[in-house]
Each structure stands twice: as structure tokens, then as C-alpha cells.
Amino acid sequence: MSKAFASNLASCHNLRMPLLGLGTFLLERNLCQEVISTAIKNGYRRIDCAPVYFNEDAIGDALQAVMQTDGDTKIQRSDLYLVSKLPSPFHRKEHVELAVRKTLNDLQTDYLDLYLIHWPVAFRYVEIDPSRRGYDNEDIDDSANGDNIDLTVSIKETWSAMEKLVDDGLVREIGVSNVPVSLLHQLLCDARIPPAVNQVELHPYLQQSKLLKYCQARNVAVQAYSPLGSQPEYKEANEPNVLDDTVIQSIASRHDATVAQVCIAWALQRGCSVVAKSTSEVHLKENMASQELTLTDEEMKEIAALDRGYRFFRPEEWWENMPVAVFD
């Protein structure tokens, strides 16, 4: 275990969160049963979900199947750490509980261990039925190139409703995702319950050093998504590939490890927890074993020199009709 993260974790709201979580972005619905079962069999306990991945109901079914399986190591709900996120159309205070109840129904659970504001940008409200599992369309993720952005909703309003979810026992911890230092600082000044986590894109080509330093100073755990760079299904052909980086490949060779293991170990040693997705049992095992890999100070410096501030997730391109500078 990374000593840096263990220290940060202990000071953060008594948060007890597995260092490595299974990512479910772009996890195909028909693979959920197999992947969730295999991951849990290999030691994964944190499952990172979101309504806009449009697979939470399939994940819920998979989790129920795992928990109903008898065996020497029977899994109970209390053994798991379930994370989900608030979609942008439900940022108004009167819609936050509606959204989490939909997720709870889809995941077939009474509570979430961690609930995050997925993006710090509100969309116009989309009507949903929380009693109905799954989605018939992807309207909750449709910004209409930015035309559906609602600039009248503040993060303060949304956060007060998130705090009420904790009060009501629907979620154990609350946090944010994709939030820069300036907005996080504003939120911390106003919050009754401080955010436990800030989940952000973080990998050797986007190291987020200033954000990481600020979060650690304020006892906000940083969680790295896309720790290997973007997934092949999402990355454009002309974009850089972290896994092809010769510096990281050289470090991996010294440790008889994979490049992916080095990227995950690097993030852990910097004091982050990690969300990593794979559908391969071999890669799931390798990713889990990353926690046993320790990089030298010199190797950490070698990777630090690779930072190029490169984002694979660029919302200003998604919302071009109403550019919102989330990260600038």
C-alpha cells in the first residue's frame, strides 16, 4: 500500500475506501455479469459507476448474482464499496434525491458508499422515473452541443442537496469529480460536509500536481480515472498513447512489470486512489498486483518529467455552443 495515500486516507473524514476500484465506463451491458463476478473473485471491492455509462441496472443485476452465490467467501453488501455520480440534469436541489434514488434502484442497493457530482456543470432537467430500472435513451447525457447547459444552478445549491443525502442515510460519503482548485476551494468554504473525494483524469501525461497538492492539504482524497490514458474505444487515432511511452516501458522492464502496472503504482505512490477498467481477468489481476509495486525516487522523477498537461476528456469540445471553461 502507498504510504502517502494511506496517510491521506486516514485523515479524510475517516474514509475507508479500497485503493483500487473497477471502472465501468464503456463496460458493455452484456459483459457486466462476467466482469463484475471476475473482478470480485480477484479481490476488487470498489465498483465505480455512473448513470451516464448506461449500465448501472446491468451492474446491479451482476452484483445481486454475486451476493446470492453461496461459497466459502460469500460476498455481502457491506463488503463492497459502491460509487456513483450525479448526472448534470439533476443539479437543482429538488432533483438530486430523485437522481440518487434512480441509481439505488438500478444498482439494487439501499445506499451508496460514495456519491459524486459527476461534472460541475448543470444541464436542463430531464424527466425520469426513479421506479423504473435502466434508461430507454441517453437524454441525461445530451448537452445538445452545449445548448442544454443551465447556467443558473450553482454548485452551492447542488452541494446542499448532496449533504441532505448523507443526513437521510442514502449515501455514506459525498464528493466531486472533474472539479478544479478554484471551484473546490469555493465549495470547501461553504460546505457543511466537506467533499471526501475529487475524482479527476490523472495519468503520466496529465499529472495534476497543483490540484493534488491542494487536495491533500485540504484532506480531500484524489481519485485518478483513466490512469493509463484514455481507453482505446474513446481515444482518437492521432492522440498520444501513454502505454507506448518508452520511458514508462523502460521502467516496467526493470521491474518485470507491465506499463499499466507502473502507471497505477505511480498514481498510488503520489497519494491517489485509482479507477481502472478492464474486461480481461489477466489484466484485472495485473492491475490489482500494482499495489505491490514500488517505484524508486528516480523513477518517480522520470515519470514526473513526462507531464504534458494532456487531457483526453475535453468538455469544451462537447459543449461548443456554450463553452464552459471547466478546467481553465
Short mmCIF file of C-alpha atoms in Angstrom, two decimals:
data_model
loop_
_atom_site.label_atom_id
_atom_site.label_comp_id
_atom_site.label_asym_id
_atom_site.label_seq_id
_atom_site.Cartn_x
_atom_site.Cartn_y
_atom_site.Cartn_z
CA MET A 1 0.00 0.00 0.00
CA SER A 2 1.20 3.50 -0.81
CA LYS A 3 2.20 5.16 2.47
CA ALA A 4 1.33 8.57 1.06
CA PHE A 5 -2.20 7.54 0.22
CA ALA A 6 -2.68 5.62 3.45
CA SER A 7 -1.82 8.78 5.36
CA ASN A 8 -4.12 10.92 3.26
CA LEU A 9 -6.91 8.36 3.51
CA ALA A 10 -6.73 8.16 7.30
CA SER A 11 -7.14 11.91 7.65
CA CYS A 12 -10.02 12.23 5.20
CA HIS A 13 -13.34 12.02 7.07
CA ASN A 14 -12.44 8.52 8.32
CA LEU A 15 -12.98 7.46 4.70
CA ARG A 16 -12.32 3.75 4.24
CA MET A 17 -12.06 3.14 0.55
CA PRO A 18 -10.20 0.41 -1.36
CA LEU A 19 -7.22 1.90 -3.17
CA LEU A 20 -8.05 0.26 -6.48
CA GLY A 21 -11.53 0.34 -7.95
CA LEU A 22 -13.08 -1.28 -11.00
CA GLY A 23 -14.09 1.25 -13.64
CA THR A 24 -17.28 0.63 -15.60
CA PHE A 25 -17.14 3.41 -18.23
CA LEU A 26 -17.70 1.78 -21.64
CA LEU A 27 -18.33 -1.60 -19.99
CA GLU A 28 -20.80 -3.27 -22.32
CA ARG A 29 -24.01 -4.40 -20.67
CA ASN A 30 -23.68 -7.97 -21.86
CA LEU A 31 -20.26 -8.22 -20.17
CA CYS A 32 -21.29 -6.83 -16.78
CA GLN A 33 -22.12 -10.19 -15.20
CA GLU A 34 -18.83 -11.82 -16.18
CA VAL A 35 -16.60 -8.82 -15.46
CA ILE A 36 -18.15 -7.93 -12.09
CA SER A 37 -18.02 -11.55 -10.95
CA THR A 38 -14.42 -11.99 -12.10
CA ALA A 39 -13.31 -8.72 -10.53
CA ILE A 40 -14.83 -9.52 -7.16
CA LYS A 41 -13.33 -13.03 -7.28
CA ASN A 42 -9.93 -11.39 -7.74
CA GLY A 43 -10.27 -9.03 -4.80
CA TYR A 44 -11.98 -5.93 -6.18
CA ARG A 45 -14.44 -4.39 -3.76
CA ARG A 46 -14.84 -0.82 -5.04
CA ILE A 47 -17.05 -0.58 -8.12
CA ASP A 48 -17.14 2.83 -9.83
CA CYS A 49 -20.42 3.52 -11.64
CA ALA A 50 -22.38 6.37 -13.21
CA PRO A 51 -25.85 6.73 -14.75
CA VAL A 52 -24.35 8.18 -17.95
CA TYR A 53 -22.46 4.92 -18.51
CA PHE A 54 -25.94 3.44 -19.10
CA ASN A 55 -25.13 0.10 -17.49
CA GLU A 56 -25.98 0.60 -13.80
CA ASP A 57 -29.01 -1.70 -13.94
CA ALA A 58 -26.89 -4.45 -15.53
CA ILE A 59 -24.23 -3.90 -12.85
CA GLY A 60 -26.94 -4.10 -10.19
CA ASP A 61 -28.09 -7.44 -11.57
CA ALA A 62 -24.50 -8.68 -11.62
CA LEU A 63 -23.91 -7.62 -8.02
CA GLN A 64 -27.08 -9.36 -6.89
CA ALA A 65 -25.99 -12.54 -8.63
CA VAL A 66 -22.61 -12.41 -6.90
CA MET A 67 -24.14 -11.80 -3.47
CA GLN A 68 -26.62 -14.63 -3.93
CA THR A 69 -23.88 -17.13 -4.75
CA ASP A 70 -23.06 -19.45 -1.88
CA GLY A 71 -19.48 -20.30 -1.10
CA ASP A 72 -16.69 -20.13 1.43
CA THR A 73 -16.16 -16.43 0.71
CA LYS A 74 -19.73 -15.24 0.30
CA ILE A 75 -19.92 -11.53 -0.55
CA GLN A 76 -22.30 -9.25 1.32
CA ARG A 77 -23.26 -5.67 0.56
CA SER A 78 -21.13 -4.45 3.46
CA ASP A 79 -18.06 -5.99 1.77
CA LEU A 80 -18.49 -3.73 -1.25
CA TYR A 81 -17.77 -0.04 -1.79
CA LEU A 82 -20.20 1.28 -4.40
CA VAL A 83 -19.62 4.63 -6.07
CA SER A 84 -21.94 6.50 -8.40
CA LYS A 85 -22.36 10.02 -9.71
CA LEU A 86 -24.97 12.74 -10.06
CA PRO A 87 -25.72 13.47 -13.74
CA SER A 88 -25.84 17.07 -14.92
CA PRO A 89 -29.64 17.35 -15.49
CA PHE A 90 -30.28 16.83 -11.76
CA HIS A 91 -28.19 19.56 -10.14
CA ARG A 92 -31.13 21.60 -8.85
CA LYS A 93 -31.78 20.87 -5.19
CA GLU A 94 -35.24 19.42 -5.85
CA HIS A 95 -33.83 16.87 -8.34
CA VAL A 96 -30.78 15.48 -6.50
CA GLU A 97 -32.65 12.92 -4.38
CA LEU A 98 -34.65 11.83 -7.42
CA ALA A 99 -31.41 11.04 -9.24
CA VAL A 100 -29.83 9.06 -6.40
CA ARG A 101 -32.98 7.03 -5.87
CA LYS A 102 -32.89 6.09 -9.56
CA THR A 103 -29.30 4.93 -9.16
CA LEU A 104 -30.11 3.00 -5.97
CA ASN A 105 -32.89 1.20 -7.81
CA ASP A 106 -30.68 0.43 -10.79
CA LEU A 107 -27.85 -0.87 -8.61
CA GLN A 108 -30.30 -2.72 -6.36
CA THR A 109 -28.88 -1.30 -3.13
CA ASP A 110 -30.20 0.72 -0.20
CA TYR A 111 -27.25 3.10 -0.04
CA LEU A 112 -24.09 4.25 -1.81
CA ASP A 113 -20.72 4.39 -0.13
CA LEU A 114 -19.74 7.42 -2.19
CA TYR A 115 -21.77 9.76 -4.41
CA LEU A 116 -20.04 12.32 -6.61
CA ILE A 117 -21.14 15.33 -8.63
CA HIS A 118 -20.03 13.96 -12.00
CA TRP A 119 -19.32 17.28 -13.72
CA PRO A 120 -19.55 20.78 -12.20
CA VAL A 121 -21.92 21.91 -14.97
CA ALA A 122 -25.72 21.68 -14.80
CA PHE A 123 -27.95 20.73 -17.72
CA ARG A 124 -31.64 21.44 -18.13
CA TYR A 125 -33.78 18.96 -16.23
CA VAL A 126 -34.70 15.67 -17.91
CA GLU A 127 -37.75 13.86 -16.57
CA ILE A 128 -37.08 10.32 -15.30
CA ASP A 129 -38.99 7.64 -13.42
CA PRO A 130 -36.86 6.50 -10.44
CA SER A 131 -39.01 3.39 -10.01
CA ARG A 132 -38.11 2.14 -13.48
CA ARG A 133 -34.72 0.49 -13.92
CA GLY A 134 -32.45 1.41 -16.80
CA TYR A 135 -32.84 4.06 -19.49
CA ASP A 136 -34.67 3.99 -22.82
CA ASN A 137 -32.44 6.70 -24.29
CA GLU A 138 -29.35 8.77 -23.47
CA ASP A 139 -31.11 12.11 -22.92
CA ILE A 140 -29.49 12.61 -19.49
CA ASP A 141 -26.09 12.82 -21.20
CA ASP A 142 -27.17 15.05 -24.07
CA SER A 143 -25.90 18.62 -23.81
CA ALA A 144 -27.09 19.40 -27.35
CA ASN A 145 -23.58 20.74 -28.02
CA GLY A 146 -23.96 22.99 -25.00
CA ASP A 147 -27.44 24.33 -25.70
CA ASN A 148 -28.84 22.35 -22.74
CA ILE A 149 -26.42 23.81 -20.21
CA ASP A 150 -28.19 25.63 -17.37
CA LEU A 151 -26.01 28.46 -16.11
CA THR A 152 -28.41 29.40 -13.31
CA VAL A 153 -27.58 26.48 -10.99
CA SER A 154 -24.71 26.94 -8.54
CA ILE A 155 -22.56 24.18 -7.10
CA LYS A 156 -23.52 25.51 -3.66
CA GLU A 157 -27.18 24.69 -4.33
CA THR A 158 -26.32 21.22 -5.57
CA TRP A 159 -23.99 20.55 -2.67
CA SER A 160 -26.55 21.41 -0.01
CA ALA A 161 -28.83 18.76 -1.53
CA MET A 162 -25.94 16.29 -1.59
CA GLU A 163 -25.38 16.91 2.12
CA LYS A 164 -29.03 16.06 2.78
CA LEU A 165 -28.49 12.66 1.14
CA VAL A 166 -25.91 11.93 3.84
CA ASP A 167 -28.30 13.16 6.54
CA ASP A 168 -31.01 10.84 5.21
CA GLY A 169 -28.72 7.80 5.02
CA LEU A 170 -28.96 7.38 1.25
CA VAL A 171 -25.21 7.82 0.83
CA ARG A 172 -22.30 7.46 3.26
CA GLU A 173 -19.88 9.95 1.71
CA ILE A 174 -20.15 12.68 -0.91
CA GLY A 175 -17.61 14.16 -3.24
CA VAL A 176 -16.98 15.75 -6.61
CA SER A 177 -15.46 14.86 -9.94
CA ASN A 178 -13.67 16.98 -12.53
CA VAL A 179 -13.52 19.97 -10.17
CA PRO A 180 -10.57 22.41 -10.43
CA VAL A 181 -8.88 24.04 -7.46
CA SER A 182 -10.73 27.35 -7.68
CA LEU A 183 -14.18 25.76 -7.58
CA LEU A 184 -13.15 23.20 -4.96
CA HIS A 185 -11.86 25.99 -2.74
CA GLN A 186 -15.17 27.82 -3.05
CA LEU A 187 -17.06 24.65 -2.18
CA LEU A 188 -14.90 23.94 0.86
CA CYS A 189 -15.54 27.44 2.16
CA ASP A 190 -19.31 26.89 2.08
CA ALA A 191 -19.72 23.16 2.77
CA ARG A 192 -21.24 21.79 5.96
CA ILE A 193 -19.97 18.34 4.94
CA PRO A 194 -16.69 18.73 3.05
CA PRO A 195 -16.21 16.67 -0.12
CA ALA A 196 -14.42 13.42 0.68
CA VAL A 197 -13.12 12.84 -2.84
CA ASN A 198 -12.28 14.67 -6.04
CA GLN A 199 -12.19 12.18 -8.92
CA VAL A 200 -10.22 13.53 -11.88
CA GLU A 201 -8.47 12.44 -15.03
CA LEU A 202 -4.91 11.74 -13.93
CA HIS A 203 -2.10 9.88 -15.67
CA PRO A 204 1.57 10.49 -16.55
CA TYR A 205 0.60 12.89 -19.36
CA LEU A 206 -1.80 14.83 -17.08
CA GLN A 207 -0.30 14.80 -13.60
CA GLN A 208 -2.44 17.50 -11.93
CA SER A 209 0.32 18.28 -9.42
CA LYS A 210 -1.13 21.57 -8.14
CA LEU A 211 -4.59 20.07 -7.76
CA LEU A 212 -3.15 17.05 -5.95
CA LYS A 213 -1.16 19.24 -3.57
CA TYR A 214 -4.20 21.39 -2.77
CA CYS A 215 -6.48 18.40 -2.19
CA GLN A 216 -4.00 16.70 0.11
CA ALA A 217 -3.60 19.93 2.10
CA ARG A 218 -7.39 20.11 2.49
CA ASN A 219 -7.89 16.39 3.26
CA VAL A 220 -9.76 15.70 0.04
CA ALA A 221 -8.79 12.30 -1.37
CA VAL A 222 -7.83 12.41 -5.05
CA GLN A 223 -9.08 9.56 -7.18
CA ALA A 224 -7.48 9.03 -10.59
CA TYR A 225 -9.61 7.94 -13.51
CA SER A 226 -8.08 6.98 -16.87
CA PRO A 227 -4.79 6.20 -15.08
CA LEU A 228 -3.43 4.64 -18.28
CA GLY A 229 -4.59 7.45 -20.52
CA SER A 230 -7.83 7.08 -22.41
CA GLN A 231 -9.32 3.73 -23.33
CA PRO A 232 -8.83 2.64 -26.98
CA GLU A 233 -12.59 2.87 -27.60
CA TYR A 234 -12.54 6.56 -26.65
CA LYS A 235 -9.11 7.80 -27.75
CA GLU A 236 -8.79 9.44 -31.16
CA ALA A 237 -6.26 7.97 -33.58
CA ASN A 238 -3.93 10.98 -33.54
CA GLU A 239 -3.75 11.28 -29.75
CA PRO A 240 -0.72 10.21 -27.70
CA ASN A 241 -0.69 6.75 -26.13
CA VAL A 242 0.64 6.58 -22.58
CA LEU A 243 1.14 2.83 -22.90
CA ASP A 244 3.58 3.37 -25.77
CA ASP A 245 5.79 5.76 -23.80
CA THR A 246 9.37 4.50 -23.94
CA VAL A 247 10.30 5.93 -20.53
CA ILE A 248 7.50 4.06 -18.80
CA GLN A 249 8.24 0.94 -20.85
CA SER A 250 11.84 1.06 -19.63
CA ILE A 251 10.75 1.38 -16.01
CA ALA A 252 8.33 -1.50 -16.46
CA SER A 253 11.11 -3.66 -17.88
CA ARG A 254 13.31 -3.01 -14.84
CA HIS A 255 10.56 -4.30 -12.55
CA ASP A 256 9.41 -7.15 -14.80
CA ALA A 257 6.04 -5.39 -14.77
CA THR A 258 3.59 -4.07 -17.35
CA VAL A 259 3.31 -0.41 -18.34
CA ALA A 260 -0.19 -0.39 -16.88
CA GLN A 261 1.16 -1.61 -13.54
CA VAL A 262 3.76 1.16 -13.50
CA CYS A 263 1.11 3.82 -14.24
CA ILE A 264 -1.12 2.57 -11.43
CA ALA A 265 1.75 2.20 -8.96
CA TRP A 266 2.91 5.72 -9.81
CA ALA A 267 -0.54 7.15 -9.05
CA LEU A 268 -0.76 5.23 -5.78
CA GLN A 269 2.68 6.42 -4.65
CA ARG A 270 1.61 10.00 -5.29
CA GLY A 271 -1.20 9.56 -2.78
CA CYS A 272 -4.12 8.83 -5.11
CA SER A 273 -6.59 6.02 -5.31
CA VAL A 274 -7.27 4.66 -8.78
CA VAL A 275 -10.19 3.66 -11.01
CA ALA A 276 -9.10 1.19 -13.68
CA LYS A 277 -11.31 -0.67 -16.13
CA SER A 278 -10.56 -4.00 -17.76
CA THR A 279 -12.65 -6.87 -19.08
CA SER A 280 -9.71 -9.29 -19.07
CA GLU A 281 -9.07 -11.44 -16.00
CA VAL A 282 -5.34 -11.32 -16.73
CA HIS A 283 -5.36 -7.52 -16.71
CA LEU A 284 -7.64 -7.36 -13.67
CA LYS A 285 -5.10 -9.46 -11.76
CA GLU A 286 -2.18 -7.40 -13.05
CA ASN A 287 -3.88 -4.15 -12.06
CA MET A 288 -4.56 -5.46 -8.57
CA ALA A 289 -0.92 -6.56 -8.23
CA SER A 290 0.17 -2.97 -8.99
CA GLN A 291 -0.31 -2.22 -5.31
CA GLU A 292 2.76 -4.37 -4.56
CA LEU A 293 5.00 -2.48 -6.98
CA THR A 294 7.25 0.24 -5.52
CA LEU A 295 8.98 2.71 -7.81
CA THR A 296 12.25 4.36 -6.85
CA ASP A 297 12.50 8.10 -6.27
CA GLU A 298 14.46 8.39 -9.50
CA GLU A 299 11.76 6.53 -11.42
CA MET A 300 9.10 8.81 -9.96
CA LYS A 301 11.18 11.77 -11.22
CA GLU A 302 11.46 10.19 -14.67
CA ILE A 303 7.69 9.93 -14.90
CA ALA A 304 7.21 13.43 -13.49
CA ALA A 305 9.17 14.75 -16.47
CA LEU A 306 6.59 13.27 -18.86
CA ASP A 307 3.79 15.66 -17.87
CA ARG A 308 2.39 17.49 -20.88
CA GLY A 309 -0.95 18.65 -19.45
CA TYR A 310 -2.77 16.50 -21.99
CA ARG A 311 -6.48 15.86 -21.46
CA PHE A 312 -8.32 13.07 -23.23
CA PHE A 313 -11.61 14.33 -21.75
CA ARG A 314 -12.24 17.84 -23.09
CA PRO A 315 -15.75 19.05 -22.23
CA GLU A 316 -15.30 22.36 -24.00
CA GLU A 317 -15.37 20.36 -27.25
CA TRP A 318 -18.58 18.58 -26.23
CA TRP A 319 -20.30 21.85 -25.30
CA GLU A 320 -19.06 24.01 -28.17
CA ASN A 321 -22.26 26.08 -28.50
CA MET A 322 -21.85 27.27 -24.91
CA PRO A 323 -18.21 26.85 -23.95
CA VAL A 324 -17.83 26.41 -20.22
CA ALA A 325 -14.21 26.58 -19.08
CA VAL A 326 -14.32 23.77 -16.54
CA PHE A 327 -10.56 23.45 -16.28
CA ASP A 328 -9.26 26.93 -17.20
#
